[in-house]
């Protein structure tokens, strides 16, 4: 962790309401070929609970995963806020429900993905309340690319569907949602004036873009980013959170 990030975390006013948001896969939990085989890095969830226990501090675990798998895999619960499906779901507000048009689009996507899987049987499909996700992690590069291209082409033929490509995934959502908007909505609800957010994927870039200085945005790993700061890996994220806890608690 470089000195500029250390300084930015230490300079956050300890009594000013703060929202700490952390992406899950690739940020707090190392990626795995099998989506349900991931585990949080040692100490990661524990330090989130420590932060959430501080005065004027709200903590959110953010993910593209649906809310229930996120809760199951992370082991996190209240007072940590869980934000799933890239912001479409949140434990801080009422459950998401699709209207008739959204449900029809969802069903059309599901049918289209069945055809994709017939051509690419090693790919996997994850169902969320408002989205379907094609996973290609673990496939040979050529096969993975062909499966993602087929899914993307199919989804673009369905009106009012948001198609987002991430690391070895293509997500097709029938409701508008993004992590940046979800973080700003939660910050407004809890009256947080500063946000610290860490993430690793393409879907985290929208959040970074919505969080200019004095907010603290942190990219995990390599790659082009609009985040203000960068750390190497999941263990470095835990170190960063421990530093933030120490600065905020005075310990």
Coordinates of C-alpha atoms in Angstrom, one line a residue:
X1 CA 0.0 0.0 0.0
X2 CA 1.6 3.3 -1.0
X3 CA 1.9 6.3 1.2
X4 CA -0.7 8.4 -0.7
X5 CA -3.4 5.9 0.0
X6 CA -2.3 5.6 3.6
X7 CA -2.5 9.4 3.9
X8 CA -6.0 9.6 2.3
X9 CA -7.4 7.0 4.7
X10 CA -5.8 8.7 7.8
X11 CA -7.0 12.1 6.7
X12 CA -10.7 11.0 6.7
X13 CA -12.4 13.0 9.5
X14 CA -13.1 10.4 12.2
X15 CA -16.4 11.8 13.2
X16 CA -17.7 12.5 9.7
X17 CA -20.3 9.9 8.6
X18 CA -18.5 7.4 6.3
X19 CA -19.7 4.6 4.0
X20 CA -17.1 1.8 3.4
X21 CA -18.0 -0.3 0.4
X22 CA -16.0 -3.4 -0.6
X23 CA -16.6 -5.6 -3.7
X24 CA -16.6 -9.3 -2.9
X25 CA -15.2 -11.5 -5.7
X26 CA -11.6 -10.6 -6.6
X27 CA -11.5 -8.0 -3.8
X28 CA -12.3 -9.7 -0.6
X29 CA -12.4 -13.2 -1.9
X30 CA -9.9 -14.7 -4.5
X31 CA -11.6 -15.7 -7.7
X32 CA -12.2 -19.4 -8.4
X33 CA -13.3 -21.4 -11.5
X34 CA -16.4 -22.6 -9.7
X35 CA -18.4 -19.6 -8.6
X36 CA -19.7 -21.2 -5.4
X37 CA -16.3 -22.4 -4.3
X38 CA -14.9 -19.0 -3.3
X39 CA -14.0 -18.1 0.3
X40 CA -13.3 -14.7 1.8
X41 CA -9.6 -14.0 2.5
X42 CA -8.6 -14.5 6.1
X43 CA -9.6 -11.5 8.3
X44 CA -11.7 -9.8 5.6
X45 CA -15.2 -10.2 7.0
X46 CA -14.0 -9.7 10.5
X47 CA -12.5 -6.3 9.9
X48 CA -15.8 -5.3 8.1
X49 CA -17.7 -6.1 11.3
X50 CA -15.1 -4.1 13.3
X51 CA -15.6 -1.1 11.1
X52 CA -19.4 -1.4 11.2
X53 CA -19.3 -1.3 15.0
X54 CA -17.7 2.2 14.9
X55 CA -19.7 5.4 15.3
X56 CA -20.8 7.1 12.1
X57 CA -19.6 4.2 10.0
X58 CA -21.7 2.2 7.6
X59 CA -20.2 -0.9 5.8
X60 CA -21.5 -2.4 2.6
X61 CA -20.4 -5.6 0.9
X62 CA -21.1 -5.2 -2.8
X63 CA -21.3 -7.8 -5.5
X64 CA -22.6 -8.8 -8.9
X65 CA -23.9 -11.9 -7.2
X66 CA -27.5 -12.2 -6.1
X67 CA -28.2 -11.3 -2.5
X68 CA -28.7 -14.8 -1.1
X69 CA -25.5 -16.4 -2.6
X70 CA -23.5 -13.3 -1.4
X71 CA -24.8 -13.8 2.1
X72 CA -24.1 -17.5 2.0
X73 CA -20.6 -17.3 0.6
X74 CA -19.4 -14.3 2.7
X75 CA -21.1 -15.2 6.0
X76 CA -21.9 -11.5 6.4
X77 CA -25.1 -10.1 7.8
X78 CA -26.3 -7.2 9.8
X79 CA -25.0 -4.6 10.6
X80 CA -23.1 -5.1 7.3
X81 CA -25.3 -4.0 4.4
X82 CA -25.3 -6.5 1.5
X83 CA -25.7 -5.1 -2.0
X84 CA -26.2 -7.7 -4.7
X85 CA -26.9 -8.0 -8.4
X86 CA -24.7 -4.9 -9.1
X87 CA -27.0 -2.7 -7.0
X88 CA -30.4 -4.1 -8.1
X89 CA -30.7 -5.8 -4.7
X90 CA -30.0 -4.5 -1.2
X91 CA -30.6 -5.7 2.3
X92 CA -31.2 -2.0 3.2
X93 CA -34.4 -1.8 1.1
X94 CA -37.4 -3.9 0.1
X95 CA -37.0 -6.9 -2.2
X96 CA -36.8 -6.4 -5.9
X97 CA -39.9 -7.4 -8.0
X98 CA -40.1 -7.5 -11.8
X99 CA -43.0 -6.0 -13.6
X100 CA -44.7 -7.9 -16.5
X101 CA -42.5 -6.5 -19.2
X102 CA -39.3 -7.2 -17.3
X103 CA -40.4 -10.8 -16.6
X104 CA -41.1 -11.3 -20.3
X105 CA -37.6 -10.1 -21.2
X106 CA -36.1 -12.3 -18.5
X107 CA -37.9 -15.3 -19.8
X108 CA -36.7 -14.5 -23.4
X109 CA -33.1 -14.2 -22.2
X110 CA -33.4 -17.6 -20.3
X111 CA -34.7 -19.3 -23.5
X112 CA -31.9 -17.7 -25.6
X113 CA -29.3 -18.9 -23.1
X114 CA -30.5 -22.4 -23.3
X115 CA -29.6 -22.4 -27.0
X116 CA -26.2 -20.9 -26.2
X117 CA -25.5 -23.7 -23.7
X118 CA -26.5 -26.3 -26.3
X119 CA -23.6 -25.0 -28.4
X120 CA -21.3 -24.3 -25.5
X121 CA -22.2 -27.0 -22.8
X122 CA -19.2 -26.2 -20.6
X123 CA -20.4 -22.7 -20.0
X124 CA -22.6 -22.0 -16.9
X125 CA -25.6 -19.8 -16.3
X126 CA -26.4 -18.1 -13.1
X127 CA -29.9 -16.9 -12.4
X128 CA -30.5 -13.7 -10.4
X129 CA -33.8 -12.0 -9.5
X130 CA -33.4 -9.5 -12.4
X131 CA -30.5 -10.8 -14.5
X132 CA -28.9 -13.9 -16.1
X133 CA -25.2 -14.4 -16.1
X134 CA -23.1 -16.5 -18.4
X135 CA -19.9 -17.8 -16.7
X136 CA -17.0 -19.0 -18.8
X137 CA -14.2 -19.1 -16.2
X138 CA -12.1 -22.3 -16.6
X139 CA -12.9 -22.8 -20.3
X140 CA -10.2 -22.6 -23.0
X141 CA -9.8 -19.1 -24.2
X142 CA -11.3 -19.7 -27.7
X143 CA -14.3 -21.6 -26.3
X144 CA -14.9 -19.0 -23.6
X145 CA -14.8 -16.1 -26.1
X146 CA -17.2 -17.9 -28.5
X147 CA -19.7 -18.5 -25.7
X148 CA -19.6 -14.9 -24.5
X149 CA -20.0 -13.6 -28.0
X150 CA -23.0 -15.8 -28.6
X151 CA -24.6 -14.7 -25.4
X152 CA -24.0 -11.1 -26.0
X153 CA -25.4 -11.3 -29.6
X154 CA -28.5 -13.0 -28.3
X155 CA -29.0 -10.5 -25.5
X156 CA -28.6 -7.4 -27.7
X157 CA -31.6 -8.6 -29.7
X158 CA -33.8 -8.3 -26.6
X159 CA -35.0 -4.7 -26.0
X160 CA -34.3 -2.9 -22.8
X161 CA -31.7 -5.3 -21.6
X162 CA -28.4 -4.1 -20.1
X163 CA -25.5 -6.2 -21.2
X164 CA -22.3 -6.0 -19.1
X165 CA -19.1 -7.9 -19.7
X166 CA -16.8 -8.6 -16.7
X167 CA -14.0 -11.1 -16.0
X168 CA -15.1 -14.3 -17.7
X169 CA -18.8 -13.3 -17.5
X170 CA -21.6 -11.7 -19.5
X171 CA -24.4 -10.3 -17.4
X172 CA -27.8 -9.6 -19.0
X173 CA -30.1 -7.5 -16.7
X174 CA -33.7 -6.5 -17.2
X175 CA -33.6 -3.7 -14.6
X176 CA -31.2 -0.8 -14.6
X177 CA -28.6 -1.0 -11.8
X178 CA -25.0 -0.3 -11.2
X179 CA -22.7 -0.3 -8.2
X180 CA -22.0 3.5 -8.3
X181 CA -25.7 4.4 -8.1
X182 CA -26.3 1.8 -5.3
X183 CA -23.4 3.3 -3.2
X184 CA -24.7 6.8 -3.7
X185 CA -28.2 5.8 -2.8
X186 CA -27.0 4.1 0.4
X187 CA -24.8 7.0 1.3
X188 CA -27.7 9.3 1.0
X189 CA -29.9 7.0 3.2
X190 CA -27.3 6.9 6.0
X191 CA -26.2 10.5 5.6
X192 CA -22.6 9.5 4.8
X193 CA -20.6 12.4 3.4
X194 CA -17.5 10.4 2.5
X195 CA -17.2 7.0 0.7
X196 CA -14.4 4.5 0.6
X197 CA -14.8 1.9 -2.1
X198 CA -12.6 -1.0 -3.3
X199 CA -13.2 -3.2 -6.3
X200 CA -11.4 -5.1 -9.0
X201 CA -13.6 -5.6 -12.0
X202 CA -15.0 -3.7 -15.0
X203 CA -18.3 -3.3 -13.2
X204 CA -16.5 -1.4 -10.4
X205 CA -15.3 1.3 -12.8
X206 CA -18.8 3.0 -12.8
X207 CA -18.5 3.2 -9.0
X208 CA -15.0 4.7 -9.3
X209 CA -16.2 7.2 -11.8
X210 CA -19.0 8.4 -9.5
X211 CA -16.6 8.9 -6.5
X212 CA -14.3 11.8 -7.2
X213 CA -12.0 13.3 -4.5
X214 CA -12.5 13.6 -1.5
X215 CA -14.0 10.0 -1.8
X216 CA -11.4 7.2 -1.7
X217 CA -11.7 4.8 -4.6
X218 CA -9.3 1.8 -4.8
X219 CA -8.6 -0.6 -7.7
X220 CA -7.5 -4.1 -6.7
X221 CA -5.0 -5.6 -9.1
X222 CA -3.7 -4.5 -12.5
X223 CA -5.5 -2.9 -15.4
X224 CA -6.6 0.5 -16.5
X225 CA -8.8 2.2 -14.0
X226 CA -10.4 5.5 -13.0
X227 CA -9.8 4.8 -9.3
X228 CA -7.7 7.2 -7.4
X229 CA -5.6 4.5 -5.7
X230 CA -4.5 0.9 -6.3
X231 CA -3.6 -2.1 -4.1
X232 CA -2.1 -5.5 -5.3
X233 CA -4.6 -8.1 -4.0
X234 CA -7.2 -9.3 -1.5
X235 CA -4.7 -9.4 1.4
X236 CA -3.7 -5.8 0.7
X237 CA -7.5 -4.9 0.9
X238 CA -7.6 -6.4 4.4
X239 CA -4.5 -4.4 5.3
X240 CA -6.1 -1.3 4.0
X241 CA -9.3 -1.9 6.0
X242 CA -7.3 -2.5 9.1
X243 CA -5.5 0.8 8.6
X244 CA -8.8 2.5 8.1
X245 CA -10.1 0.9 11.3
X246 CA -7.1 2.0 13.3
X247 CA -7.3 5.6 12.0
X248 CA -11.1 5.8 12.7
X249 CA -11.0 4.2 16.1
X250 CA -7.9 5.9 17.3
X251 CA -6.3 2.6 18.1

